[in-house]
Backbone as JSON, one array per atom type, in Angstrom:
{
  "sequence": "MIIVIFLVIGVILSTTASFAFGVPWLMPIFGAAVPYPIFFLHVRRQQYKSAFWWMLFWGVLQSIAIIVATTIAPQIAAKNILRGQSYTTEMLHWIRTGEGSEGSLSLFLSAHLLYYGIFCILCVVTLQQFSGN",
  "N": [[7.71, -5.35, -28.02], [9.47, -6.89, -26.63], [8.81, -6.42, -23.99], [6.31, -7.66, -23.8], [7.02, -10.34, -24.21], [8.69, -10.68, -21.93], [6.78, -10.27, -19.82], [4.95, -12.39, -20.31], [6.54, -14.77, -20.09], [7.51, -14.25, -17.5], [5.14, -14.29, -15.95], [4.29, -16.91, -16.37], [6.49, -18.34, -15.2], [6.52, -17.3, -12.53], [3.99, -18.11, -11.59], [4.24, -20.88, -11.88], [6.38, -21.32, -10.12], [5.22, -20.5, -7.73], [3.21, -22.39, -7.34], [4.83, -24.63, -7.19], [6.52, -24.29, -4.92], [4.7, -24.15, -2.88], [4.01, -22.28, -0.86], [1.72, -20.14, 0.37], [2.03, -17.25, 0.6], [3.96, -16.65, -1.23], [2.85, -16.49, -3.82], [1.5, -13.86, -4.28], [3.69, -12.28, -3.94], [5.71, -13.14, -5.82], [4.14, -12.83, -8.08], [3.74, -10.01, -8.16], [6.33, -9.14, -8.39], [7.01, -9.58, -11.04], [5.87, -7.63, -12.93], [6.86, -5.32, -11.82], [9.44, -4.02, -12.44], [8.89, -3.01, -15.01], [6.75, -1.31, -14.51], [7.89, 0.49, -12.71], [9.89, 1.63, -14.32], [8.43, 2.96, -16.34], [6.86, 4.73, -14.79], [8.83, 6.26, -13.65], [9.75, 7.58, -15.87], [7.71, 9.16, -16.31], [5.59, 8.19, -17.88], [2.72, 7.61, -17.63], [0.29, 6.61, -18.72], [1.24, 4.55, -20.32], [2.36, 2.92, -18.35], [0.04, 2.25, -17.0], [-1.4, 0.73, -18.91], [0.4, -1.39, -19.39], [0.33, -2.64, -16.9], [-2.27, -3.36, -16.76], [-2.37, -5.19, -18.84], [-0.62, -7.07, -17.8], [-2.17, -7.91, -15.61], [-4.24, -9.23, -16.85], [-2.83, -11.33, -18.03], [-1.82, -12.6, -15.73], [-4.18, -13.39, -14.54], [-5.12, -15.29, -16.42], [-3.04, -17.17, -16.24], [-3.34, -18.04, -13.56], [-5.93, -19.16, -13.73], [-5.51, -21.23, -15.6], [-3.49, -22.74, -14.22], [-4.95, -23.44, -11.94], [-6.97, -24.96, -13.07], [-5.49, -27.08, -14.08], [-4.23, -28.15, -11.78], [-6.05, -28.39, -9.32], [-6.08, -29.14, -6.53], [-3.57, -28.39, -5.61], [-3.76, -25.72, -6.07], [-5.79, -25.02, -4.28], [-4.45, -25.18, -1.88], [-2.32, -23.41, -2.17], [-3.15, -20.84, -2.97], [-3.91, -17.87, -1.45], [-6.51, -17.84, 0.83], [-7.95, -19.25, -1.04], [-9.49, -21.71, -1.11], [-11.42, -21.19, 0.96], [-12.63, -18.87, -0.08], [-13.73, -19.84, -2.44], [-15.6, -21.7, -1.46], [-17.22, -19.87, 0.04], [-18.24, -18.19, -2.04], [-19.55, -20.08, -3.68], [-21.56, -20.85, -1.9], [-22.9, -18.45, -1.6], [-23.86, -18.15, -4.25], [-25.66, -20.27, -4.38], [-27.45, -19.8, -2.3], [-27.76, -17.02, -1.82], [-26.94, -15.89, 0.45], [-24.53, -14.27, 2.4], [-21.48, -12.17, 2.32], [-21.47, -10.95, -0.2], [-24.12, -10.61, -0.73], [-24.95, -8.63, 1.04], [-24.98, -5.33, 1.52], [-23.78, -3.82, 3.55], [-21.88, -5.58, 4.72], [-20.38, -6.18, 2.47], [-19.45, -3.67, 1.53], [-18.03, -2.65, 3.73], [-15.8, -4.39, 3.95], [-14.58, -3.92, 1.44], [-14.1, -1.18, 1.59], [-12.1, -1.21, 3.57], [-10.07, -2.63, 2.2], [-9.61, -0.82, 0.11], [-8.71, 1.41, 1.59], [-6.3, 0.34, 2.64], [-4.98, -0.04, 0.22], [-4.79, 2.62, -0.74], [-3.08, 3.75, 1.24], [-0.72, 2.27, 0.74], [-0.25, 3.16, -1.88], [0.38, 5.86, -1.42], [2.76, 5.59, 0.05], [4.32, 4.31, -1.81], [4.3, 6.35, -3.85], [5.76, 8.29, -2.55], [8.23, 7.13, -2.56], [8.79, 6.95, -5.29], [8.81, 9.66, -5.99], [10.86, 10.6, -4.55], [10.6, 11.96, -2.13]],
  "CA": [[7.57, -6.76, -28.11], [10.33, -7.5, -25.51], [8.01, -6.32, -22.74], [5.28, -8.71, -23.88], [7.69, -11.64, -23.94], [9.16, -10.64, -20.51], [5.65, -10.49, -19.0], [4.43, -13.71, -20.48], [7.48, -15.67, -19.43], [7.5, -13.99, -16.03], [3.88, -14.78, -15.32], [4.34, -18.39, -16.36], [7.47, -18.75, -14.25], [6.07, -16.97, -11.22], [2.87, -18.96, -11.28], [4.74, -22.23, -11.67], [7.14, -21.41, -8.9], [4.27, -20.34, -6.64], [2.61, -23.69, -7.13], [5.81, -25.66, -6.87], [7.06, -24.1, -3.63], [3.67, -24.49, -1.95], [3.88, -21.35, 0.17], [0.72, -19.25, -0.15], [2.43, -15.83, 0.54], [4.81, -16.44, -2.37], [2.11, -16.14, -5.06], [1.37, -12.46, -4.54], [5.03, -11.65, -4.03], [6.24, -13.5, -7.09], [3.27, -12.16, -9.16], [3.92, -8.56, -8.15], [7.7, -8.91, -8.74], [7.12, -9.64, -12.49], [5.65, -6.34, -13.63], [7.43, -4.13, -11.05], [10.5, -3.28, -13.2], [8.29, -2.28, -16.11], [5.95, -0.27, -13.96], [8.79, 1.46, -12.13], [10.53, 2.36, -15.44], [7.47, 3.86, -17.02], [6.41, 5.84, -13.9], [10.02, 7.17, -13.52], [9.83, 8.32, -17.18], [6.4, 9.84, -16.31], [4.76, 7.56, -18.89], [1.7, 7.0, -16.8], [-0.62, 5.81, -19.51], [1.93, 3.32, -20.71], [2.48, 2.06, -17.07], [-1.28, 1.71, -16.69], [-1.71, -0.32, -19.89], [1.22, -2.6, -19.16], [-0.14, -3.35, -15.69], [-3.57, -4.0, -17.11], [-2.0, -6.38, -19.66], [-0.06, -8.05, -16.82], [-3.21, -8.46, -14.8], [-4.96, -10.24, -17.74], [-1.93, -12.47, -18.16], [-1.76, -13.24, -14.42], [-5.48, -14.09, -14.38], [-5.12, -16.4, -17.27], [-2.13, -18.11, -15.66], [-3.98, -18.63, -12.4], [-7.02, -20.01, -14.16], [-4.95, -22.46, -16.19], [-2.87, -23.47, -13.16], [-6.01, -24.01, -11.06], [-7.62, -26.03, -13.83], [-4.59, -28.25, -14.17], [-3.9, -28.67, -10.41], [-6.95, -27.77, -8.37], [-5.75, -29.46, -5.15], [-2.42, -27.61, -5.26], [-4.29, -24.32, -6.06], [-6.5, -24.87, -2.99], [-3.46, -25.01, -0.81], [-1.34, -22.31, -2.44], [-3.8, -19.48, -3.23], [-4.4, -17.31, -0.21], [-7.93, -17.94, 0.98], [-8.57, -19.8, -2.24], [-10.55, -22.66, -0.8], [-12.49, -20.55, 1.7], [-13.32, -17.97, -0.94], [-14.55, -20.68, -3.31], [-16.78, -22.17, -0.62], [-18.09, -18.71, 0.32], [-18.87, -17.76, -3.31], [-20.56, -21.05, -4.1], [-22.63, -20.77, -0.96], [-23.66, -17.22, -1.97], [-24.56, -18.37, -5.51], [-26.8, -21.22, -4.15], [-28.42, -19.34, -1.29], [-27.92, -15.63, -1.74], [-26.46, -15.53, 1.77], [-23.11, -13.97, 2.46], [-21.11, -10.75, 2.24], [-21.77, -10.4, -1.49], [-25.52, -10.26, -0.74], [-25.19, -7.66, 2.06], [-24.24, -4.09, 1.18], [-22.98, -3.35, 4.71], [-20.73, -6.44, 4.84], [-19.56, -6.07, 1.29], [-18.92, -2.33, 1.46], [-17.08, -2.42, 4.78], [-14.66, -5.1, 3.53], [-13.93, -3.28, 0.32], [-13.49, 0.03, 2.03], [-10.86, -1.58, 4.22], [-9.06, -2.95, 1.11], [-9.33, 0.43, -0.59], [-7.9, 2.17, 2.49], [-4.93, -0.17, 2.6], [-4.4, 0.21, -1.15], [-4.44, 4.1, -0.81], [-1.86, 3.96, 2.02], [0.43, 1.69, 0.0], [0.03, 4.12, -2.97], [1.09, 7.07, -0.85], [4.11, 5.15, 0.42], [5.01, 4.07, -3.09], [4.48, 7.62, -4.48], [6.89, 9.0, -1.89], [9.5, 6.51, -2.96], [9.0, 7.34, -6.63], [9.04, 11.08, -6.12], [12.1, 10.88, -3.79], [10.34, 12.75, -0.94]],
  "C": [[8.35, -7.46, -26.94], [9.59, -7.47, -24.21], [6.94, -7.42, -22.72], [5.92, -10.08, -23.54], [8.17, -11.73, -22.47], [7.9, -10.94, -19.57], [5.05, -11.88, -19.09], [5.31, -14.78, -19.84], [7.5, -15.49, -17.9], [6.28, -14.48, -15.35], [3.86, -16.29, -15.27], [5.32, -18.89, -15.29], [7.06, -18.43, -12.74], [4.94, -17.81, -10.73], [3.37, -20.38, -10.99], [5.51, -22.33, -10.39], [6.24, -21.31, -7.68], [3.63, -21.72, -6.29], [3.64, -24.74, -6.68], [6.37, -25.51, -5.4], [6.0, -24.39, -2.56], [3.51, -23.53, -0.75], [2.94, -20.23, -0.26], [1.18, -17.76, -0.31], [3.38, -15.61, -0.64], [4.07, -16.05, -3.67], [1.95, -14.65, -5.28], [2.71, -11.74, -4.67], [5.65, -11.9, -5.36], [5.48, -12.81, -8.23], [3.58, -10.69, -9.26], [5.4, -8.21, -8.59], [7.87, -8.88, -10.32], [6.98, -8.31, -13.15], [6.33, -5.11, -12.96], [8.46, -3.36, -11.85], [9.91, -2.42, -14.3], [7.48, -1.09, -15.55], [6.9, 0.9, -13.45], [9.48, 2.3, -13.24], [9.63, 3.33, -16.08], [7.06, 5.04, -16.1], [7.68, 6.78, -13.75], [10.13, 8.09, -14.74], [8.59, 9.23, -17.29], [5.56, 9.42, -17.51], [3.64, 6.84, -18.27], [0.71, 6.2, -17.51], [-0.01, 4.5, -19.89], [2.01, 2.36, -19.49], [1.14, 1.47, -16.82], [-1.61, 0.55, -17.59], [-0.86, -1.55, -19.73], [0.74, -3.32, -17.89], [-1.46, -3.96, -15.92], [-3.32, -5.24, -17.9], [-1.45, -7.49, -18.74], [-1.19, -8.73, -16.0], [-4.08, -9.48, -15.58], [-4.1, -11.49, -17.8], [-1.92, -13.29, -16.82], [-3.06, -14.04, -14.14], [-5.54, -15.38, -15.22], [-4.24, -17.52, -16.69], [-2.67, -18.81, -14.45], [-5.09, -19.58, -12.78], [-6.57, -21.36, -14.72], [-4.32, -23.32, -15.1], [-3.91, -24.16, -12.21], [-6.77, -25.1, -11.73], [-6.8, -27.25, -13.91], [-4.4, -28.91, -12.84], [-4.76, -28.04, -9.37], [-6.61, -27.99, -6.84], [-4.54, -28.53, -4.72], [-2.92, -26.11, -5.16], [-5.0, -24.04, -4.69], [-5.61, -24.64, -1.86], [-2.63, -23.81, -0.94], [-1.9, -20.93, -2.72], [-4.34, -19.08, -1.9], [-5.96, -17.28, -0.12], [-8.66, -18.55, -0.21], [-9.72, -20.73, -2.0], [-11.7, -22.0, -0.05], [-13.3, -19.59, 0.85], [-14.21, -18.71, -1.95], [-15.79, -21.17, -2.62], [-17.72, -21.01, -0.32], [-18.85, -18.28, -0.96], [-19.91, -18.79, -3.76], [-21.77, -21.1, -3.22], [-23.56, -19.55, -1.29], [-24.49, -17.46, -3.3], [-25.79, -19.27, -5.3], [-27.8, -20.54, -3.32], [-28.69, -17.83, -1.29], [-27.43, -15.05, -0.42], [-24.93, -15.31, 1.72], [-22.78, -12.52, 2.24], [-21.51, -10.14, 0.84], [-23.25, -9.96, -1.59], [-25.89, -9.17, 0.26], [-24.32, -6.44, 1.78], [-23.27, -3.71, 2.35], [-21.74, -4.25, 4.85], [-19.76, -6.27, 3.63], [-18.82, -4.77, 1.26], [-17.81, -2.14, 2.51], [-15.74, -3.16, 4.48], [-13.88, -4.4, 2.44], [-13.4, -1.92, 0.61], [-12.2, -0.14, 2.78], [-9.75, -1.8, 3.19], [-8.67, -1.68, 0.44], [-8.46, 1.33, 0.27], [-6.43, 1.66, 2.55], [-4.22, 0.13, 1.25], [-3.96, 1.71, -1.26], [-3.18, 4.35, 0.07], [-0.65, 3.44, 1.32], [0.75, 2.6, -1.21], [0.75, 5.32, -2.58], [2.52, 6.72, -0.55], [4.93, 4.95, -0.86], [5.31, 5.43, -3.84], [5.65, 8.37, -3.88], [8.17, 8.41, -2.3], [9.83, 6.94, -4.46], [9.42, 8.81, -6.8], [10.33, 11.52, -5.35], [11.86, 11.76, -2.59], [10.31, 11.91, 0.28]]
}
């Protein structure tokens, strides 16, 4: 129960701080800082399933917080969420016309393969830190 309370309060505070400071790069940093101690503790104890479920729970909480904050303060969200405004414009254009990277397998796949590659590299770096190698 303490982890749930920690995550809920942490997500609320990190989202509020991100919107208050108005620096787009702070949102992902503050957001990732909230679940990190829980993730680190569970991985260190080799409780991988538990780490997975806590991170999934955090992701849901973070999504809810961003949705609520964006609904309450859309102008601030447009400035503070990385690529928030441009992504919204791109998605609405795609919904109306079918044109855009979401409608082209080669554009969509190449972007997501790049993100996947970056994610894999960061996982290997993090794994090395956790394993002590």
